[in-house]
Coordinates of C-alpha atoms in Angstrom, one line a residue:
Chain A
M1 CA 64.7 118.7 140.9
K2 CA 62.5 121.6 142.0
L3 CA 63.9 125.1 141.8
S4 CA 62.8 127.2 144.7
P5 CA 62.7 131.0 144.0
G6 CA 65.6 131.4 146.5
K7 CA 67.8 129.4 144.3
W8 CA 67.4 131.3 141.0
I9 CA 66.7 134.8 142.1
L10 CA 70.3 135.7 143.0
P11 CA 71.9 134.3 139.9
A12 CA 69.2 135.8 137.7
Y13 CA 69.6 139.2 139.4
S14 CA 73.4 139.0 139.0
A15 CA 73.1 138.1 135.4
L16 CA 70.8 141.0 134.8
A17 CA 73.2 143.4 136.6
L18 CA 76.1 142.2 134.6
L19 CA 74.1 142.5 131.4
I20 CA 73.3 146.2 132.2
L21 CA 76.9 146.8 132.9
M22 CA 77.8 145.5 129.5
I23 CA 75.2 147.6 127.5
P24 CA 77.4 150.7 126.8
I25 CA 80.3 148.4 125.9
G26 CA 78.2 146.5 123.4
Y27 CA 76.8 149.8 122.2
T28 CA 80.3 151.2 121.5
F29 CA 81.4 148.1 119.7
V30 CA 78.3 147.6 117.6
Y31 CA 78.2 151.3 116.5
S32 CA 81.8 151.2 115.5
F33 CA 80.4 149.3 112.4
N34 CA 77.7 151.9 111.8
D35 CA 77.9 153.4 108.4
S36 CA 77.7 157.0 109.7
L37 CA 80.2 159.8 110.1
K38 CA 79.2 160.4 113.7
S39 CA 78.6 157.9 116.5
N40 CA 74.9 158.0 116.5
I41 CA 72.0 155.9 117.7
V42 CA 70.5 155.7 114.2
W43 CA 71.7 152.6 112.4
R44 CA 72.7 153.3 108.8
G45 CA 74.0 149.9 107.8
F46 CA 77.0 147.8 108.4
T47 CA 80.5 148.9 107.3
F48 CA 84.0 147.8 108.1
D49 CA 85.5 151.1 106.8
K50 CA 85.9 152.7 110.1
W51 CA 88.1 149.9 111.3
L52 CA 90.2 150.0 108.2
N53 CA 90.6 153.8 108.0
V54 CA 90.7 154.7 111.7
C55 CA 93.2 157.6 111.3
N56 CA 91.7 159.2 108.2
V57 CA 89.1 161.3 109.9
Q58 CA 89.8 165.0 110.7
N59 CA 93.4 164.8 109.6
G60 CA 94.2 162.0 112.0
A61 CA 93.2 164.1 115.1
V62 CA 91.7 161.0 116.8
C63 CA 94.9 159.0 116.3
E64 CA 97.1 161.8 117.4
A65 CA 95.2 162.1 120.6
F66 CA 95.2 158.3 121.0
G67 CA 99.0 158.2 120.5
N68 CA 99.5 161.0 123.1
S69 CA 97.4 159.0 125.6
I70 CA 99.5 155.9 125.1
F71 CA 102.8 157.9 125.4
I72 CA 101.6 159.6 128.6
A73 CA 100.3 156.4 130.1
V74 CA 103.6 154.5 129.4
V75 CA 105.8 157.2 130.9
A76 CA 103.5 157.7 133.9
T77 CA 103.3 154.0 134.5
V78 CA 107.0 153.4 134.4
V79 CA 107.8 156.2 136.8
A80 CA 104.8 155.5 139.1
T81 CA 105.5 151.8 139.2
T82 CA 109.1 152.3 140.1
L83 CA 108.5 154.8 142.8
G84 CA 105.5 153.0 144.2
T85 CA 107.2 149.6 144.3
M86 CA 110.1 151.1 146.2
I87 CA 107.7 152.6 148.8
A88 CA 105.8 149.3 149.1
I89 CA 109.0 147.3 149.8
A90 CA 110.1 149.9 152.4
I91 CA 106.7 149.9 154.2
V92 CA 106.5 146.2 154.5
R93 CA 110.1 145.3 155.1
Y94 CA 111.6 148.1 157.2
R95 CA 110.9 149.8 160.5
F96 CA 111.0 153.5 160.6
K97 CA 109.4 156.4 162.4
F98 CA 106.0 157.8 161.2
R99 CA 105.0 154.6 159.5
S100 CA 101.3 155.0 160.2
Q101 CA 101.4 158.7 159.3
L102 CA 103.0 157.7 156.0
S103 CA 100.3 155.2 155.2
L104 CA 97.7 157.9 155.8
F105 CA 99.6 160.2 153.6
L106 CA 99.7 157.6 150.8
F107 CA 96.0 157.0 151.2
L108 CA 95.1 160.7 150.8
P109 CA 95.5 161.1 147.1
M110 CA 93.1 158.2 146.6
A111 CA 90.6 159.9 149.0
T112 CA 90.8 163.2 147.2
P113 CA 88.3 163.9 144.5
E114 CA 89.9 164.2 141.1
V115 CA 88.7 167.7 140.5
V116 CA 90.5 168.8 143.6
L117 CA 93.7 167.1 142.5
G118 CA 93.4 168.6 139.0
A119 CA 92.6 172.1 140.2
G120 CA 95.4 172.0 142.8
L121 CA 98.0 171.1 140.2
A122 CA 96.6 173.7 137.9
A123 CA 96.9 176.3 140.6
Q124 CA 100.4 175.2 141.4
F125 CA 101.6 175.3 137.8
L126 CA 100.0 178.7 137.4
S127 CA 101.7 180.2 140.5
V128 CA 105.1 178.7 139.5
G129 CA 104.6 179.8 135.9
V130 CA 104.9 176.3 134.3
P131 CA 103.2 176.2 130.9
K132 CA 100.7 173.3 130.6
D133 CA 101.7 170.7 128.0
M134 CA 102.6 167.0 127.8
L135 CA 105.0 167.2 130.7
T136 CA 102.4 168.6 133.1
I137 CA 100.0 165.8 132.1
I138 CA 102.7 163.2 132.8
L139 CA 103.6 164.8 136.2
A140 CA 99.9 164.8 137.2
H141 CA 99.2 161.2 136.1
T142 CA 102.3 159.8 137.8
M143 CA 101.2 161.5 141.0
F144 CA 97.8 159.8 141.2
C145 CA 99.1 156.4 140.1
I146 CA 101.7 156.1 142.8
S147 CA 99.3 155.4 145.7
F148 CA 97.5 152.7 143.7
V149 CA 100.8 151.0 142.8
V150 CA 101.8 151.1 146.5
V151 CA 98.6 149.4 147.5
A152 CA 98.8 146.7 144.8
V153 CA 102.4 145.9 145.3
K154 CA 102.3 146.0 149.2
A155 CA 100.0 143.0 149.3
R156 CA 102.5 141.0 147.2
V157 CA 105.4 142.0 149.3
A158 CA 103.5 141.1 152.5
G159 CA 102.8 137.6 151.0
L160 CA 106.4 137.0 150.2
D161 CA 108.2 134.6 152.6
P162 CA 111.4 136.4 153.9
A163 CA 112.9 132.9 154.4
L164 CA 113.4 132.7 150.6
E165 CA 115.6 135.8 150.7
E166 CA 117.4 134.5 153.8
A167 CA 118.2 131.4 151.9
G168 CA 119.6 133.4 149.1
R169 CA 121.9 135.3 151.5
D170 CA 122.9 132.1 153.2
L171 CA 124.1 130.9 149.8
Y172 CA 126.4 134.0 149.7
G173 CA 124.2 136.0 147.4
S174 CA 125.0 139.8 147.5
A175 CA 122.1 142.1 148.4
L176 CA 121.7 143.0 144.7
Q177 CA 121.8 139.4 143.6
V178 CA 119.2 138.4 146.1
F179 CA 117.0 141.3 144.9
L180 CA 117.4 140.5 141.2
R181 CA 117.2 136.7 141.4
I182 CA 114.7 136.2 144.2
T183 CA 112.8 139.2 145.4
F184 CA 112.1 140.9 142.1
P185 CA 110.9 137.7 140.2
L186 CA 108.6 136.8 143.1
L187 CA 107.2 140.4 143.2
L188 CA 106.8 140.6 139.4
P189 CA 103.2 139.4 139.1
G190 CA 102.2 142.1 141.6
I191 CA 104.3 144.7 139.9
M192 CA 102.8 143.8 136.5
A193 CA 99.3 144.1 138.0
A194 CA 100.1 147.5 139.4
A195 CA 101.6 148.6 136.1
L196 CA 98.5 147.5 134.2
L197 CA 96.2 149.3 136.7
S198 CA 98.3 152.4 136.5
F199 CA 98.3 152.3 132.7
A200 CA 94.5 151.9 132.7
L201 CA 94.0 154.8 135.2
S202 CA 96.3 157.1 133.2
F203 CA 94.9 156.2 129.8
D204 CA 91.3 156.8 130.8
D205 CA 91.8 159.8 133.0
F206 CA 90.0 162.9 131.8
I207 CA 89.2 165.1 134.9
I208 CA 92.8 165.7 136.0
T209 CA 94.1 165.8 132.4
N210 CA 91.6 168.5 131.5
F211 CA 93.0 170.8 134.2
N212 CA 96.6 170.3 133.2
S213 CA 96.8 169.6 129.5
G214 CA 96.8 173.1 127.9
A215 CA 96.6 172.6 124.2
V216 CA 97.7 168.9 124.2
S217 CA 94.9 166.5 123.3
T218 CA 94.5 163.0 124.8
F219 CA 92.0 160.4 123.8
P220 CA 89.4 161.2 126.6
K221 CA 89.9 164.9 126.0
Y222 CA 89.3 164.5 122.3
I223 CA 86.0 162.8 123.1
W224 CA 85.1 165.5 125.6
I225 CA 85.7 168.2 123.0
S226 CA 83.9 166.5 120.1
A227 CA 81.0 165.4 122.3
A228 CA 79.2 168.7 121.6
R229 CA 79.3 168.3 117.8
G230 CA 79.2 164.5 117.6
I231 CA 81.9 161.9 118.1
P232 CA 83.3 160.5 114.9
A233 CA 82.6 156.8 114.7
E234 CA 86.4 156.1 114.6
A235 CA 86.5 156.9 118.3
N236 CA 84.3 153.9 118.8
V237 CA 86.7 151.8 116.8
L238 CA 89.8 152.8 118.9
A239 CA 87.9 152.3 122.2
S240 CA 86.7 148.9 121.0
A241 CA 90.2 147.9 120.0
V242 CA 91.6 148.9 123.4
F243 CA 88.8 147.0 125.1
I244 CA 89.5 143.8 123.1
L245 CA 93.2 144.1 123.7
A246 CA 92.7 144.6 127.5
L247 CA 90.4 141.7 127.7
V248 CA 92.9 139.5 125.9
I249 CA 95.6 140.6 128.4
V250 CA 93.4 140.0 131.4
V251 CA 92.3 136.6 130.2
T252 CA 95.9 135.6 129.4
V253 CA 97.1 136.7 132.8
Q254 CA 94.2 134.8 134.5
V255 CA 94.9 131.6 132.5
T256 CA 98.7 131.6 133.0
G257 CA 98.2 132.5 136.6
A258 CA 95.9 129.5 137.1
A259 CA 98.3 127.2 135.2
R260 CA 101.2 128.5 137.4
A261 CA 99.2 127.9 140.6
K262 CA 98.5 124.3 139.4
R263 CA 102.2 123.7 138.7
L264 CA 103.2 125.0 142.1
A265 CA 100.5 122.8 143.7
K266 CA 101.9 119.8 142.0
M267 CA 105.5 120.6 143.1
S268 CA 104.7 120.8 146.8
Chain B
M1 CA 93.7 144.8 143.0
A2 CA 94.0 148.2 144.4
F3 CA 90.3 148.1 145.2
A4 CA 91.1 145.8 147.9
A5 CA 93.1 148.7 149.4
F6 CA 90.4 149.8 151.7
S7 CA 89.5 146.4 152.9
S8 CA 92.9 144.6 152.9
T9 CA 94.0 142.6 155.9
T10 CA 97.6 141.8 156.5
A11 CA 98.7 138.8 154.6
P12 CA 99.8 135.8 156.7
A13 CA 103.6 136.1 156.0
A14 CA 103.7 139.7 157.1
A15 CA 102.2 139.1 160.5
N16 CA 105.2 137.4 162.0
M17 CA 107.8 139.0 159.8
A18 CA 110.8 140.6 161.5
R19 CA 111.1 144.2 160.4
K20 CA 114.5 145.8 160.5
K21 CA 115.8 149.3 160.8
S22 CA 118.0 150.3 158.0
P23 CA 119.1 153.4 156.0
V24 CA 117.9 151.5 152.9
A25 CA 114.3 152.3 153.9
L26 CA 114.9 156.0 153.6
L27 CA 116.5 155.6 150.2
L28 CA 113.5 153.5 149.0
L29 CA 111.0 156.0 150.4
L30 CA 112.5 159.3 149.6
P31 CA 112.0 159.6 145.8
G32 CA 108.3 158.6 146.0
I33 CA 107.5 160.7 149.0
L34 CA 109.3 163.7 147.6
Y35 CA 107.3 163.3 144.4
L36 CA 104.0 163.3 146.4
I37 CA 105.0 166.3 148.5
L38 CA 105.9 168.2 145.3
F39 CA 102.9 167.2 143.2
F40 CA 100.2 166.3 145.7
L41 CA 100.7 168.2 149.0
T42 CA 102.1 171.5 147.6
P43 CA 99.3 171.8 145.0
L44 CA 96.8 171.5 147.9
V45 CA 98.6 174.3 149.7
S46 CA 98.6 176.3 146.4
L47 CA 94.9 175.7 146.1
L48 CA 94.3 177.0 149.7
L49 CA 96.4 180.1 149.0
T50 CA 94.7 180.7 145.7
S51 CA 91.3 180.4 147.3
F52 CA 92.0 183.6 149.3
K53 CA 93.5 185.6 146.4
A54 CA 92.0 189.0 145.4
P55 CA 91.7 190.5 142.0
T56 CA 94.5 192.8 141.0
E57 CA 94.2 196.6 141.3
F58 CA 93.3 197.0 137.6
G59 CA 91.0 194.0 137.7
D60 CA 92.6 192.3 134.6
F61 CA 91.0 189.1 133.4
G62 CA 92.4 186.1 135.2
E63 CA 94.9 188.2 137.2
F64 CA 94.9 187.8 141.0
N65 CA 97.2 188.7 143.9
Y66 CA 97.9 186.9 147.1
A67 CA 95.6 188.2 149.8
F68 CA 93.4 187.1 152.6
R69 CA 90.0 187.6 151.0
W70 CA 87.9 185.2 152.9
E71 CA 84.8 186.7 151.3
N72 CA 85.6 184.5 148.3
Y73 CA 84.1 181.6 150.3
V74 CA 81.0 183.6 151.2
E75 CA 80.6 184.5 147.5
V76 CA 81.0 180.9 146.2
I77 CA 78.7 179.5 148.8
T78 CA 75.9 182.0 148.1
T79 CA 76.4 181.7 144.3
Y80 CA 76.8 178.0 144.0
W81 CA 74.7 176.7 146.9
P82 CA 72.4 174.7 144.6
H83 CA 75.4 173.1 142.9
I84 CA 76.9 172.2 146.3
M85 CA 73.7 170.6 147.5
R86 CA 73.2 168.8 144.2
S87 CA 76.7 167.4 144.3
F88 CA 76.3 165.7 147.6
G89 CA 72.6 164.8 147.0
Y90 CA 73.3 163.1 143.7
A91 CA 76.5 161.4 145.0
L92 CA 74.6 160.1 148.1
T93 CA 71.7 158.8 146.0
A94 CA 74.0 157.2 143.4
T95 CA 76.1 155.6 146.3
F96 CA 72.8 154.2 147.8
F97 CA 71.7 152.7 144.5
A98 CA 75.1 151.3 143.7
L99 CA 75.2 149.6 147.0
I100 CA 71.7 148.1 146.5
I101 CA 72.7 146.8 143.1
S102 CA 76.2 145.7 144.0
Y103 CA 75.6 143.9 147.2
P104 CA 73.6 140.9 145.8
L105 CA 75.9 140.8 142.8
A106 CA 79.1 140.7 145.0
Y107 CA 77.4 138.1 147.3
F108 CA 76.7 135.9 144.3
I109 CA 80.2 136.2 142.9
G110 CA 82.0 135.9 146.3
V111 CA 79.9 133.3 148.1
K112 CA 77.5 131.4 145.8
A113 CA 79.8 131.1 142.9
R114 CA 82.6 129.6 145.0
R115 CA 81.8 126.1 143.7
W116 CA 82.3 127.2 140.1
P117 CA 85.7 129.0 139.8
L118 CA 85.3 129.5 136.1
L119 CA 81.9 131.2 136.5
Q120 CA 83.4 133.3 139.4
S121 CA 86.4 134.5 137.3
L122 CA 84.2 135.2 134.3
A123 CA 81.8 137.3 136.4
L124 CA 84.7 139.2 137.9
V125 CA 86.1 140.0 134.5
L126 CA 82.7 141.3 133.5
V127 CA 82.7 143.5 136.6
I128 CA 86.0 145.1 135.7
A129 CA 85.4 145.1 132.0
P130 CA 83.9 148.7 132.0
F131 CA 87.4 149.9 133.1
F132 CA 88.8 148.8 129.7
I133 CA 86.6 151.1 127.7
S134 CA 86.6 154.9 127.8
F135 CA 84.6 156.4 130.7
L136 CA 83.4 159.2 128.4
L137 CA 82.3 156.9 125.6
R138 CA 80.4 154.6 128.0
T139 CA 78.6 157.7 129.4
L140 CA 77.9 158.9 125.9
A141 CA 76.5 155.6 125.0
W142 CA 73.9 156.0 127.7
K143 CA 73.1 159.5 126.5
Q144 CA 72.4 158.1 123.1
I145 CA 70.3 155.3 124.5
F146 CA 68.3 157.8 126.5
S147 CA 68.0 160.3 123.7
D148 CA 64.6 161.3 122.3
E149 CA 64.9 159.5 119.0
S150 CA 66.3 156.3 120.6
F151 CA 64.5 152.9 120.5
L152 CA 64.1 152.9 124.3
V153 CA 62.5 156.3 124.7
S154 CA 60.3 156.0 121.6
S155 CA 59.1 152.6 122.7
L156 CA 58.3 153.9 126.2
K157 CA 56.4 156.8 124.6
A158 CA 54.5 154.4 122.2
L159 CA 53.5 152.3 125.2
S160 CA 52.4 155.5 127.0
L161 CA 54.7 154.8 129.8
L162 CA 56.3 158.1 129.2
A163 CA 54.5 161.3 128.3
P164 CA 54.9 162.3 124.6
D165 CA 56.8 165.5 125.4
A166 CA 58.9 163.9 128.2
Y167 CA 62.7 163.6 127.9
V168 CA 65.3 161.6 129.8
T169 CA 68.6 163.2 129.1
G170 CA 69.4 166.4 131.0
T171 CA 67.4 165.4 134.0
A172 CA 68.5 164.5 137.5
F173 CA 67.4 161.0 136.8
S174 CA 69.9 160.5 134.0
V175 CA 72.7 162.1 135.9
I176 CA 72.1 159.9 138.9
F177 CA 71.7 156.9 136.6
G178 CA 75.1 157.7 135.0
L179 CA 76.8 158.1 138.3
T180 CA 75.4 154.8 139.6
Y181 CA 76.4 153.0 136.4
N182 CA 79.9 154.4 136.3
F183 CA 80.7 153.6 139.9
I184 CA 79.1 150.2 140.3
P185 CA 82.5 148.4 139.7
F186 CA 84.0 150.6 142.5
M187 CA 81.3 149.3 144.8
T188 CA 81.2 145.7 143.7
L189 CA 85.0 145.0 143.9
P190 CA 85.6 145.8 147.5
L191 CA 82.4 144.1 148.5
Y192 CA 83.5 141.1 146.6
T193 CA 86.9 141.0 148.3
T194 CA 85.4 140.9 151.8
L195 CA 82.5 138.5 150.9
E196 CA 84.9 136.2 149.2
R197 CA 86.6 135.7 152.6
L198 CA 83.3 135.2 154.4
D199 CA 83.3 132.0 156.3
V200 CA 79.9 130.4 155.5
R201 CA 80.1 128.3 158.7
Y202 CA 79.1 131.5 160.6
L203 CA 76.0 131.6 158.6
E204 CA 75.3 127.9 159.3
A205 CA 75.9 128.6 163.0
G206 CA 73.4 131.4 162.8
S207 CA 70.7 129.3 161.3
D208 CA 71.4 126.4 163.7
L209 CA 70.6 128.9 166.4
Y210 CA 67.2 129.3 164.8
G211 CA 68.0 132.6 163.2
S212 CA 65.7 133.3 160.2
P213 CA 67.6 133.9 156.9
F214 CA 66.9 137.6 157.2
H215 CA 68.0 137.7 160.8
V216 CA 71.3 135.9 160.0
F217 CA 71.9 138.3 157.1
R218 CA 71.4 141.3 159.3
K219 CA 73.3 140.0 162.3
V220 CA 76.1 138.0 160.7
T221 CA 76.6 138.7 157.0
I222 CA 76.3 142.5 157.1
P223 CA 78.6 143.1 160.1
L224 CA 81.2 140.7 158.6
S225 CA 81.1 142.5 155.3
M226 CA 81.3 146.0 156.9
P227 CA 84.8 146.7 155.7
G228 CA 83.7 146.1 152.1
I229 CA 80.6 148.3 152.6
V230 CA 82.7 151.1 154.0
A231 CA 85.3 150.8 151.3
G232 CA 82.8 150.5 148.5
T233 CA 80.7 153.5 149.6
L234 CA 83.8 155.7 150.0
L235 CA 85.1 154.6 146.6
T236 CA 81.8 155.5 145.0
F237 CA 80.8 158.6 147.0
I238 CA 84.2 160.5 146.7
P239 CA 84.6 160.3 142.9
A240 CA 80.8 160.8 142.4
A241 CA 80.7 164.0 144.4
G242 CA 83.5 165.5 142.4
D243 CA 82.5 164.1 139.0
Y244 CA 81.7 166.6 136.2
I245 CA 81.4 164.3 133.2
N246 CA 78.0 162.7 133.9
A247 CA 76.4 166.0 134.9
S248 CA 77.7 168.1 132.0
R249 CA 75.4 169.2 129.3
E250 CA 77.2 167.3 126.5
F251 CA 76.7 164.1 128.4
L252 CA 73.8 163.1 130.7
G253 CA 73.2 166.5 132.4
G254 CA 71.4 169.7 131.5
T255 CA 71.6 173.3 132.7
G256 CA 69.7 172.4 135.9
T257 CA 71.9 169.5 136.9
Q258 CA 75.4 171.1 137.2
M259 CA 77.5 169.8 140.0
M260 CA 80.4 171.3 141.9
G261 CA 82.9 169.7 139.5
N262 CA 81.2 171.5 136.6
V263 CA 81.5 174.9 138.3
I264 CA 85.1 174.3 139.4
E265 CA 86.0 173.3 135.9
A266 CA 84.2 176.4 134.5
N267 CA 85.8 178.8 136.9
F268 CA 89.3 177.4 136.2
L269 CA 89.2 176.7 132.5
V270 CA 86.6 179.1 131.1
L271 CA 85.9 182.1 133.5
Q272 CA 89.5 182.1 134.8
N273 CA 88.2 182.9 138.2
F274 CA 90.8 180.9 140.0
P275 CA 90.0 182.0 143.5
A276 CA 86.4 180.9 143.1
G277 CA 87.4 177.5 141.7
A278 CA 89.9 177.0 144.4
A279 CA 87.5 178.0 147.2
L280 CA 84.9 175.5 145.8
S281 CA 87.6 172.8 145.6
I282 CA 88.6 173.4 149.2
I283 CA 84.9 173.3 150.3
L284 CA 84.4 170.0 148.4
M285 CA 87.6 168.5 149.9
S286 CA 86.8 169.6 153.5
V287 CA 83.3 168.3 153.4
I288 CA 84.5 164.9 152.1
L289 CA 87.3 164.6 154.7
V290 CA 84.8 165.5 157.5
M291 CA 82.2 163.0 156.2
V292 CA 84.8 160.3 155.6
S293 CA 86.4 160.5 159.0
F294 CA 83.0 160.7 160.8
Y295 CA 81.7 157.7 158.8
V296 CA 84.8 155.6 159.3
K297 CA 84.7 156.3 163.1
R298 CA 81.0 155.5 163.3
S299 CA 81.3 152.2 161.4
G300 CA 84.2 151.2 163.7
T301 CA 86.6 150.4 161.0
E302 CA 89.4 152.9 161.8
E303 CA 92.0 150.3 161.0
L304 CA 91.0 150.7 157.3
L305 CA 93.2 153.7 157.2

C-alpha cells in the first residue's frame, strides 16, 4: 500500500498539535518529582518527597488554598447546577413571554470577559459595603456557572422524549413521582456533566476570584501570588493529582456511557 | 458540552414537542433569573455608575463619590491607548493562530477519525485535558520552557538560530503564544461539534461535480462549518481580549506587553482608582459587544444567539 502525502499529513499534523497541547501538562507532572524547593526548569534529581509531604511546605498554605478551592467549587456547583437545571427545564418545556430575550440574557455572562464580570462584582460589593471573603467568591462563581449549566442541561432536556413522562402520568404517577422516577434519572447524565463542568470552571478560575477574594486564598490565587518568588514544587503535585483524578473520572464516564449505549442498543 | 452552546441545533425530540403554558415555568425560572439579575446585571450597572465617579472633596485614597465625570473615559483612553490596542491586537492574532491550528485538528477528529471511535474519543479527551490542570501552572510551564536557561532557548542559541542576547519571555511573541495555547481547546471543541455532523456526501457530490479538493473545501466544507468557526472565534477572542494572566510580568509578559486586563486589575486592586478600572471595563465590554454583534450578523448566523 502506498501512502500518499494527503493520507498522512492530517493525522501527523493532529498528533503534533495534540503533543504540543500536552507539553505543559507533562512538564507540571515531571517537575512534581524534581528534587528542588521551587518548581524550576533545572532538574536536580528524582524525588517522591513532594508527593508524600504535600502539605508541609509554608505551614500548609498550599493545602489550605487547595481546600478553599474545593469548598468553593462544591458549594458553587451545587447552587449553580440546581438553579441552572430549573431554568433549562423551564426553557425547553414551557411556553412563556420573552423566551428569546431570556436566552439572550443567559448567553450574556458567557460573552462577557471575565475581567468585566470580576470588576463589576467588585464595584457592586464595594458600593453596597460587603466585605470580600469566602462568601463573595462563592456568589461570584455561582453566577458564571449558571449559564454553562443551562446550556449543558438544555440539550439533554431537549433530547428527552415527552412520551415517557406522559406514560408515567397515564399510570397515575403524581407530578412529583413522574419527576423523581422518570425525568430526573433521564436527565442525570446531563446534570452530572454540567456539574463537572461547573466544578472545573470554579476550581480553576482566577480572574474573577482575584477581584472578589479579599484575603482568602484559593489554589489559583496561591499560584498567582507565589509566581513572583517561585512556585513551591508541591503545587505541581496537587495540580498533577487533580489532573489524574479528573482524567480517571472522564474515562470512567466515557466507558460507562459507551457500555450503557451498547446495552440500550441491545434492548431495542 | 457547553462548548457546543454556540453551535447547538435543536435536538430532534424538541422540534415537535408541545410546549405548555404553566405557572410552574415561572417558579422554575425565578430563582436563577433573580440570581443573575442580582449578581450579573446589577454589577454591570454598578460598573457603569462607578466609571463616572469623581474623587471626593478631600481626595482621599480610594474614595469616590457618585458624579457624572465623563472625563474619566477621556483620561483612560489617552493614558491606556497602547494597552487597548495591544489587547485587541494580541487577541485577534491569537484567535487567528488558534483557528489555523484547530481547524485541521478538529477536521481530523470530527471527520477522518469517524471510522475509529476509540481514536476519536482519545483525541477528544486530549483536547479537553488542559482544562483539568491549572491554567496558571500551564502558563507558568511555558514561561519556564521559554526562560533563558531552558533547554529550548539555550539550544536555539547554540545553533545560532537565536541571537546570544535574545530572550523569549516578556515579548509580544510569548504572550501571543500563551494566549493561542490556552485558548486552542475553546476553538477546537465547537469546530469539532459542527464538523462531526458534517455529511461527507456533500463533499463527494462536490468532487463529482469536478470541484478540486481546494474548491470543495472553500465552497462546501467552510460554509457548512461556519457555526463552529463563529463559535470558536468568539470563545477564543472574548476571553483572550480580557485576559491578564498571560500578559502579566510574572507569567509570559513584560512591562511592554500589558493588556487591558492588567490595567483594570491594577486600577482596582493596587491603585484603588475604581473609576478608571470601571471605565476601562466598560470600554472593553462595549467594543466586544459591538464586534460580536457585527461579526455574527455578517457571518449570517444570528440564530446562534
